Coordinates of C-alpha atoms and ligand atoms in Angstrom, one line a residue:
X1 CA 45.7 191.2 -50.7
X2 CA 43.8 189.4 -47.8
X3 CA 44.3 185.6 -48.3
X4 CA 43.1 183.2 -46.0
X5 CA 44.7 179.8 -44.8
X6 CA 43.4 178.2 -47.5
X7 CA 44.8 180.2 -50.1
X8 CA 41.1 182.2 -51.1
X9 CA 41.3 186.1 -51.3
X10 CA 39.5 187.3 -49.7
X11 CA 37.9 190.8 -50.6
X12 CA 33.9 190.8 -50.1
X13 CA 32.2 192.2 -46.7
X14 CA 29.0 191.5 -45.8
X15 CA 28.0 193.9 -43.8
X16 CA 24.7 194.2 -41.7
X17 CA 23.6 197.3 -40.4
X18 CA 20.6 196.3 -38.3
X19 CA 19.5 192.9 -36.6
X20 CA 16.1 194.6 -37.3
X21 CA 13.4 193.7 -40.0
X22 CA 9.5 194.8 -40.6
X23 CA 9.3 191.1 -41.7
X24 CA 9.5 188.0 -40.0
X25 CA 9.8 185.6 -42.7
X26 CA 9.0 181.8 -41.6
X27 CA 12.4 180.4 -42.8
X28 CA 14.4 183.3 -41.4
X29 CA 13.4 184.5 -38.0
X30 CA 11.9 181.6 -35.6
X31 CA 8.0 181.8 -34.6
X32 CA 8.6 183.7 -31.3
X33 CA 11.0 186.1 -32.9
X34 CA 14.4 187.3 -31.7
X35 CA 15.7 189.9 -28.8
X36 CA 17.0 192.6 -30.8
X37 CA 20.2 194.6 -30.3
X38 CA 20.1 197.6 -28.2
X39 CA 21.2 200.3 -30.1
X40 CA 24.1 201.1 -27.9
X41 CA 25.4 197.1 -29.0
X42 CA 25.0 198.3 -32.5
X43 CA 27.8 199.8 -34.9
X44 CA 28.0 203.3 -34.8
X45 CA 28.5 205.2 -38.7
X46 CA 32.3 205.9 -37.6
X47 CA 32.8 202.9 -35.9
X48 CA 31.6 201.1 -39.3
X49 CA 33.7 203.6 -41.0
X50 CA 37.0 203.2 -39.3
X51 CA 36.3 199.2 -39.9
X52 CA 35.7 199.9 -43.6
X53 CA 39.1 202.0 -43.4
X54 CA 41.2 199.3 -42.2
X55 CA 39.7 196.5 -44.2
X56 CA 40.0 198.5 -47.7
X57 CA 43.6 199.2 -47.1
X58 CA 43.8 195.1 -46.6
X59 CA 42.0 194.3 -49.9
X60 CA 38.6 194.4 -49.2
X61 CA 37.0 196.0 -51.8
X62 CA 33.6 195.1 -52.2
X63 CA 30.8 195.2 -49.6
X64 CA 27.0 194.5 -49.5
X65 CA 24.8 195.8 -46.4
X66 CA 22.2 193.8 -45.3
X67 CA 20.7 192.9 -41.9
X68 CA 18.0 192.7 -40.7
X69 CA 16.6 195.0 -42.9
X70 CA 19.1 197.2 -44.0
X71 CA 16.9 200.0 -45.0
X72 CA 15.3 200.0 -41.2
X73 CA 18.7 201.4 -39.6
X74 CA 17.9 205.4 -39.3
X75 CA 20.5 207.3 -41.5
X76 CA 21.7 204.2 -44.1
X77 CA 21.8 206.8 -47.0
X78 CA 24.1 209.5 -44.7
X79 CA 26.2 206.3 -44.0
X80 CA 26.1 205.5 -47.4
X81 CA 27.4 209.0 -48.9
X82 CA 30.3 208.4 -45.7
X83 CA 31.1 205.1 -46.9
X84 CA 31.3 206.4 -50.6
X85 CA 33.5 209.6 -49.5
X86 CA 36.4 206.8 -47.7
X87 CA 37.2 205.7 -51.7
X88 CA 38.1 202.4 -50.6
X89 CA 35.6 200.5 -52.6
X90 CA 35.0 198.8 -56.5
X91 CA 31.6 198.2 -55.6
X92 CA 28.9 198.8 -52.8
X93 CA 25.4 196.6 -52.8
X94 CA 22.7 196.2 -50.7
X95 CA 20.5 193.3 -49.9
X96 CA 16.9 194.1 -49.0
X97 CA 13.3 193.0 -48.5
X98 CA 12.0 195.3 -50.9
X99 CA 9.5 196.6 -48.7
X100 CA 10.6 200.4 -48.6
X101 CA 12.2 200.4 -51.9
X102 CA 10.5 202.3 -54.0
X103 CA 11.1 205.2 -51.4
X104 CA 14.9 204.9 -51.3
X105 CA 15.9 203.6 -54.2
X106 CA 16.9 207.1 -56.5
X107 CA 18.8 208.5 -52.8
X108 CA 20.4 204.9 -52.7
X109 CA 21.4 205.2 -56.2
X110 CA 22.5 208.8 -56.0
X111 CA 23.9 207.9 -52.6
X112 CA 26.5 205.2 -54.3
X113 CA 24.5 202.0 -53.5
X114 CA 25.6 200.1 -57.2
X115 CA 23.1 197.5 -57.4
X116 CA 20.1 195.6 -54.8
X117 CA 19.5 192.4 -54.3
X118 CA 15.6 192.0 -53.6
X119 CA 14.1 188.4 -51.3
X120 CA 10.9 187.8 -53.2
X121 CA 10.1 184.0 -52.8
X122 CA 6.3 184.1 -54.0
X123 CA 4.1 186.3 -55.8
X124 CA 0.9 185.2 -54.2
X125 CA -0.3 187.9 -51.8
X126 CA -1.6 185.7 -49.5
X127 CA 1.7 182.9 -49.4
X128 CA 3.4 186.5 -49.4
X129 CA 1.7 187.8 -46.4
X130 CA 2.0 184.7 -44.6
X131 CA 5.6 183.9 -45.5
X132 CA 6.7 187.2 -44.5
X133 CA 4.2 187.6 -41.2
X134 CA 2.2 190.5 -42.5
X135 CA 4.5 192.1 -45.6
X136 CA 2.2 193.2 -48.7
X137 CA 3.7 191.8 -52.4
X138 CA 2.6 195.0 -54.0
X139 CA 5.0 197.2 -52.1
X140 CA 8.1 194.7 -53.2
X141 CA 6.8 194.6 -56.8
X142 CA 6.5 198.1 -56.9
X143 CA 10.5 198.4 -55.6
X144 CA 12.0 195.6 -57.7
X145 CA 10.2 198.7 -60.5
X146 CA 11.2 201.7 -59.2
X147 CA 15.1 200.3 -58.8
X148 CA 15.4 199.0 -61.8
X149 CA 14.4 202.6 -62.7
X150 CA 16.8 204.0 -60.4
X151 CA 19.6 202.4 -62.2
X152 CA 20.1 200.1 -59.7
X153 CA 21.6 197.3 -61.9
X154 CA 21.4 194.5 -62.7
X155 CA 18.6 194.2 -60.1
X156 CA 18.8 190.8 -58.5
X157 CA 15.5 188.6 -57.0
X158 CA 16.6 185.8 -54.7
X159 CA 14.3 183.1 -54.1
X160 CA 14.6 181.1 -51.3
X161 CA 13.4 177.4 -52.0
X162 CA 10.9 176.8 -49.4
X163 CA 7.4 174.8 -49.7
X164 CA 5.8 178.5 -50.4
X165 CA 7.5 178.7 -53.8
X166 CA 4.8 177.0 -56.5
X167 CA 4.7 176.5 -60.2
X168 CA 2.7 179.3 -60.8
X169 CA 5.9 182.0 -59.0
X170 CA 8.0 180.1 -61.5
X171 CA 5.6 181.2 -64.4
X172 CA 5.9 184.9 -63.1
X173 CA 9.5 184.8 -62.4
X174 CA 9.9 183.1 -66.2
X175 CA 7.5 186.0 -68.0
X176 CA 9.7 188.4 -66.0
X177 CA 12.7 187.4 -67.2
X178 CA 12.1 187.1 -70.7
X179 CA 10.7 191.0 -70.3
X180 CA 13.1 192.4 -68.4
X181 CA 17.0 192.3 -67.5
X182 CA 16.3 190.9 -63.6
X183 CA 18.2 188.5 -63.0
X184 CA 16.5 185.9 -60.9
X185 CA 18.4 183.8 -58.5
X186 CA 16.9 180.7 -57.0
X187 CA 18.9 180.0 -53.5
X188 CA 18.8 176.3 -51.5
X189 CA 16.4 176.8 -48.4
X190 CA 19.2 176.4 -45.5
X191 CA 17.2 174.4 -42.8
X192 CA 17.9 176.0 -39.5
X193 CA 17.0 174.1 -36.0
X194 CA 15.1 177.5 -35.3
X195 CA 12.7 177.9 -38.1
X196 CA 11.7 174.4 -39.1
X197 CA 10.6 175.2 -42.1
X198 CA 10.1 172.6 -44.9
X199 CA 12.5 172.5 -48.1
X200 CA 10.2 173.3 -51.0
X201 CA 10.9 172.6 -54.6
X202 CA 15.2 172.1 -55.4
X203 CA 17.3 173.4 -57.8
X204 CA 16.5 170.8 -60.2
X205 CA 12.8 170.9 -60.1
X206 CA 13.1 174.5 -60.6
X207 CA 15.1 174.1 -63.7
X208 CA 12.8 171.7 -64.8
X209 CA 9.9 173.6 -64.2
X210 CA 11.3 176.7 -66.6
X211 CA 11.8 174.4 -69.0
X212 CA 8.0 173.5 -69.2
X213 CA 7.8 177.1 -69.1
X214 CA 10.0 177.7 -72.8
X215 CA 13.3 178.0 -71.5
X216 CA 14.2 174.6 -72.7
X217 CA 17.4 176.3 -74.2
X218 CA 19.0 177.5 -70.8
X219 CA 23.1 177.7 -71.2
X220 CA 25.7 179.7 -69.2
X221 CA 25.6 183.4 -70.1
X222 CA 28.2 185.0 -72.5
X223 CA 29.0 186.8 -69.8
X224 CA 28.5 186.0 -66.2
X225 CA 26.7 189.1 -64.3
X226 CA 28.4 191.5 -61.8
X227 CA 29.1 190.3 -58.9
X228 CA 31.4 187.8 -57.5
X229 CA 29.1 185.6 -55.8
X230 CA 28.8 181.6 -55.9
X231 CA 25.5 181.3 -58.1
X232 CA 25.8 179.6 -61.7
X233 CA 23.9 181.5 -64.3
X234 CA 21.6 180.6 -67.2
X235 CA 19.9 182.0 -69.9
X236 CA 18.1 181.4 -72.9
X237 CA 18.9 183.4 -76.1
X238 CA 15.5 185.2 -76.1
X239 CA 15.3 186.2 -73.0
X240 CA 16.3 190.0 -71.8
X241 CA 16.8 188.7 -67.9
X242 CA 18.7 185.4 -66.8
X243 CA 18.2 183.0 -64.1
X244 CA 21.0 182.0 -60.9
X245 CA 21.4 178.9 -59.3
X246 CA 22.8 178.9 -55.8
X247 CA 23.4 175.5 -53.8
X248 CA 25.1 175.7 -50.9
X249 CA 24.0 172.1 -49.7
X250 CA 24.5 170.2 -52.7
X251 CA 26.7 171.6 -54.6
X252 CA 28.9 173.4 -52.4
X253 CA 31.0 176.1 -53.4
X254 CA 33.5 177.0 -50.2
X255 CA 36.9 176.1 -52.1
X256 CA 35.5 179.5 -53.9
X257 CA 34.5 181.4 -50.8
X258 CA 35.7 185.0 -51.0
X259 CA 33.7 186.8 -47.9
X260 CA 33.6 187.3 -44.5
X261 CA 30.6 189.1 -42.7
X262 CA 30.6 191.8 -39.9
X263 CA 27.0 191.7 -37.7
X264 CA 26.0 194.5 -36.6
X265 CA 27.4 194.1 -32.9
X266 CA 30.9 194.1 -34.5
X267 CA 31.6 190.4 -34.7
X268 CA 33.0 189.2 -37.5
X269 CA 32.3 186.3 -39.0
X270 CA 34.2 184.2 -41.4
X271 CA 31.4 181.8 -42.0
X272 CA 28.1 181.4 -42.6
X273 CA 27.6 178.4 -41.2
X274 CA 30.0 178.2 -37.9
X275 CA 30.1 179.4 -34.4
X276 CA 33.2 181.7 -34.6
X277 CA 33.0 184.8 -34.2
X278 CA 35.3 187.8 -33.6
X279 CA 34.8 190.3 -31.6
X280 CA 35.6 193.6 -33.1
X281 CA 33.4 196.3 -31.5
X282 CA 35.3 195.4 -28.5
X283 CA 38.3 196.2 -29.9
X284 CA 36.9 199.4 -31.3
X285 CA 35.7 200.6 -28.2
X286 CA 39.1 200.1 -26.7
X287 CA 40.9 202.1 -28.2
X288 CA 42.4 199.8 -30.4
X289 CA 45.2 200.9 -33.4
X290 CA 44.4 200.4 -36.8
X291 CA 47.0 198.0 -36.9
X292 CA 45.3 196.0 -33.8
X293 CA 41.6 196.0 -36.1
X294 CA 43.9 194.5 -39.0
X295 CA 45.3 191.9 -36.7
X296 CA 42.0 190.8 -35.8
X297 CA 40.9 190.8 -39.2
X298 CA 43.9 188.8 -40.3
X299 CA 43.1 186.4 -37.2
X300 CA 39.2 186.1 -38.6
X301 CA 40.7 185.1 -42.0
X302 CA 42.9 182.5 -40.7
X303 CA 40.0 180.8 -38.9
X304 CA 38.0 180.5 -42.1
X305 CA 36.6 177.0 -42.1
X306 CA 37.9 174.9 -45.3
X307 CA 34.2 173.4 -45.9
X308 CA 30.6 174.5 -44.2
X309 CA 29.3 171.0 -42.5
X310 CA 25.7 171.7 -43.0
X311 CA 25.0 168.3 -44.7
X312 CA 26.5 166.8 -42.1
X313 CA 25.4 168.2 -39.1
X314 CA 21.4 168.8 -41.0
X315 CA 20.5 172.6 -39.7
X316 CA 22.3 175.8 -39.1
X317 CA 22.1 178.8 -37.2
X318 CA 22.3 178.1 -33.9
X319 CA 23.0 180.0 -31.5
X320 CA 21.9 183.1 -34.3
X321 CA 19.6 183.2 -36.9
X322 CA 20.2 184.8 -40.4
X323 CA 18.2 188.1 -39.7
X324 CA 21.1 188.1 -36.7
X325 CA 23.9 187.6 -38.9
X326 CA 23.5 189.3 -41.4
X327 CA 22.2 187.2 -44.8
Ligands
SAM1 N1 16.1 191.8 -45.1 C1 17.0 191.6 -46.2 C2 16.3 190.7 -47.2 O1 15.2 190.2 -47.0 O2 17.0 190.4 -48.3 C3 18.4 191.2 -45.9 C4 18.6 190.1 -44.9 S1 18.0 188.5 -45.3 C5 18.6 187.6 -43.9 C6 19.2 188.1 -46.6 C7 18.9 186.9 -47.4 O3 18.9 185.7 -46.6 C8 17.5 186.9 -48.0 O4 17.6 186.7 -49.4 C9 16.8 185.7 -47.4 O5 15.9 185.1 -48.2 C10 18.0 184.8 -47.1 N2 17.7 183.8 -46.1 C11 17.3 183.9 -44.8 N3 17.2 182.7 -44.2 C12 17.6 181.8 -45.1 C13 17.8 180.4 -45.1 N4 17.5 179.7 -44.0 N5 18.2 179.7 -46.2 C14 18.6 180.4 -47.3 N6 18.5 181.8 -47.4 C15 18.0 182.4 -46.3

């Protein structure tokens, strides 16, 4: 079991596979974009292999890929089957735009992929196009479809509350989950100095909204979804979907905080939200013993921050953005 100084296990990798993306969302990438990674600086599919190796054996046992766009790095379903083949993992997920979806979702599926998380912050094709610098809302509406059909479940929207998100999303998202088992997750925008984007509607206003909308009985779920993330759930009794409420800022959840994250240059990262990063490529490179990966990994777990600061300090992200980390 990996525990960290604080006494959290800690069994959940998030793992990006590209610092690339076909979008450049507002909130996510700043307005003059982002040098991307060589692909020499990138992970290699054994080098992200013999890292998945070492960690399973330690006790991690879940991982989501994500980037970037995860779907952009050439051969993720290959990697995927690889990944499957080590038998180190409960549960494999994947966090994606959407965007290329409905082409991979039945090879993700059949490649071992569990369940997808899809971004989808408005519905509006125009807020959509200019949210995401040029991305078309059909092609994720038609993926959030065709993975659901895939068996890709429960599939998971993430909204991220920025000033694009308007009443009228909320009436889609609400008609969608009283139709359908999504599960839609509505996430605190996390201002970075980067981006300067504006905080849009908060978790309150959002729950007050669906209660205009007839879910004026919202309560906790019987049963919590799959997952072991920090969003609190609610559903009303005739609904087929539910809704997730995740708020890092004001209602922070790090005494709970079971991940760590690998970017796609190897450095792992035991928080979100601070500067320190260890370099594991390097070590990979080097030659290193498996038991020299699991001493840095053990190293990265014991300088897990207690507590993010990000109320304090007002933005995050500095010296990378999300897209570079890995969200
Ligand atoms: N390209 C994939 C996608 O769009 O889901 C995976 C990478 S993206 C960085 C992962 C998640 O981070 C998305 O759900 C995105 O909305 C979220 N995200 C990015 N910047 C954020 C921010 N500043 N605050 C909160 N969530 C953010």
């Amino acid at each position: 079991m990996a525990v960290d100084a604080y006494q959290r296990e800690i069994k959940y990798l998030r793992l990006s596979v590209t610092d690339r993306c076909n979008y450049r969302c507002t909130y996510c990438v700043p307005p003059e974009g982002v040098r991307w990674l060589a692909e020499e600086e990138i992970l290699s599919d054994e080098e992200i292999l013999r890292v998945l190796s070492v960690l399973g054996r330690l006790g991690v046992s879940r991982v989501r890929l994500t980037g970037g766009e995860p779907l952009m790095r050439p051969g993720l379903i290959e990697l995927i089957r690889r990944i499957r083949a080590l038998n180190v993992l409960e549960d494999l997920s994947l966090t994606t735009n959407g965007s290329l979806l409905a082409k991979y979702a039945d090879q993700l599926k059949q490649a071992g992929v569990n369940r997808v998380n899809i971004s989808l912050d408005t519905v509006e094709p125009q807020r959509f196009r200019e949210l995401t610098c040029g991305g078309n809302v059909q092609d994720v509406l038609d993926g959030i479809q065709v993975a659901a059909q895939a068996g890709l479940s429960p599939v998971k929207l993430n909204v991220v509350l920025t000033d694009a998100v308007r009443e009228e999303d909320l009436a889609f998202f609400r008609e969608m989950v009283r139709t359908s088992p999504v599960i839609v997750r509505f996430i605190e925008y996390m201002p970075s100095h980067q981006c300067r984007v504006r905080a849009g509607m908060t978790v309150t206003s959002v729950t007050e909204s669906l209660n205009r909308l007839g879910s004026g009985d919202l309560a906790p779920p019987v049963q919590n979804p799959h997952g072991c993330g920090p969003a609190r759930y609610l559903q009303s009794t005739d609904d087929q979907g539910m809704y997730g409420f995740i708020a890092p800022i004001s209602s922070g959840y790090c005494d709970r905080c079971n991940r760590i994250r690998l970017t796609a240059d190897g450095r792992l990262r035991p928080c979100l939200l601070s500067e320190v990063e260890i370099d594991l490529r390097a070590a990979l490179r080097g030659a290193a013993t498996d038991e020299e990966i699991a001493a840095l990994f053990r190293q990265a777990l014991q300088s897990k921050p207690s507590a993010h600061h990000l109320a304090d300090h007002g933005s995050a992200f500095r010296k990378r953005g999300m897209s570079q980390i890995g969200g």
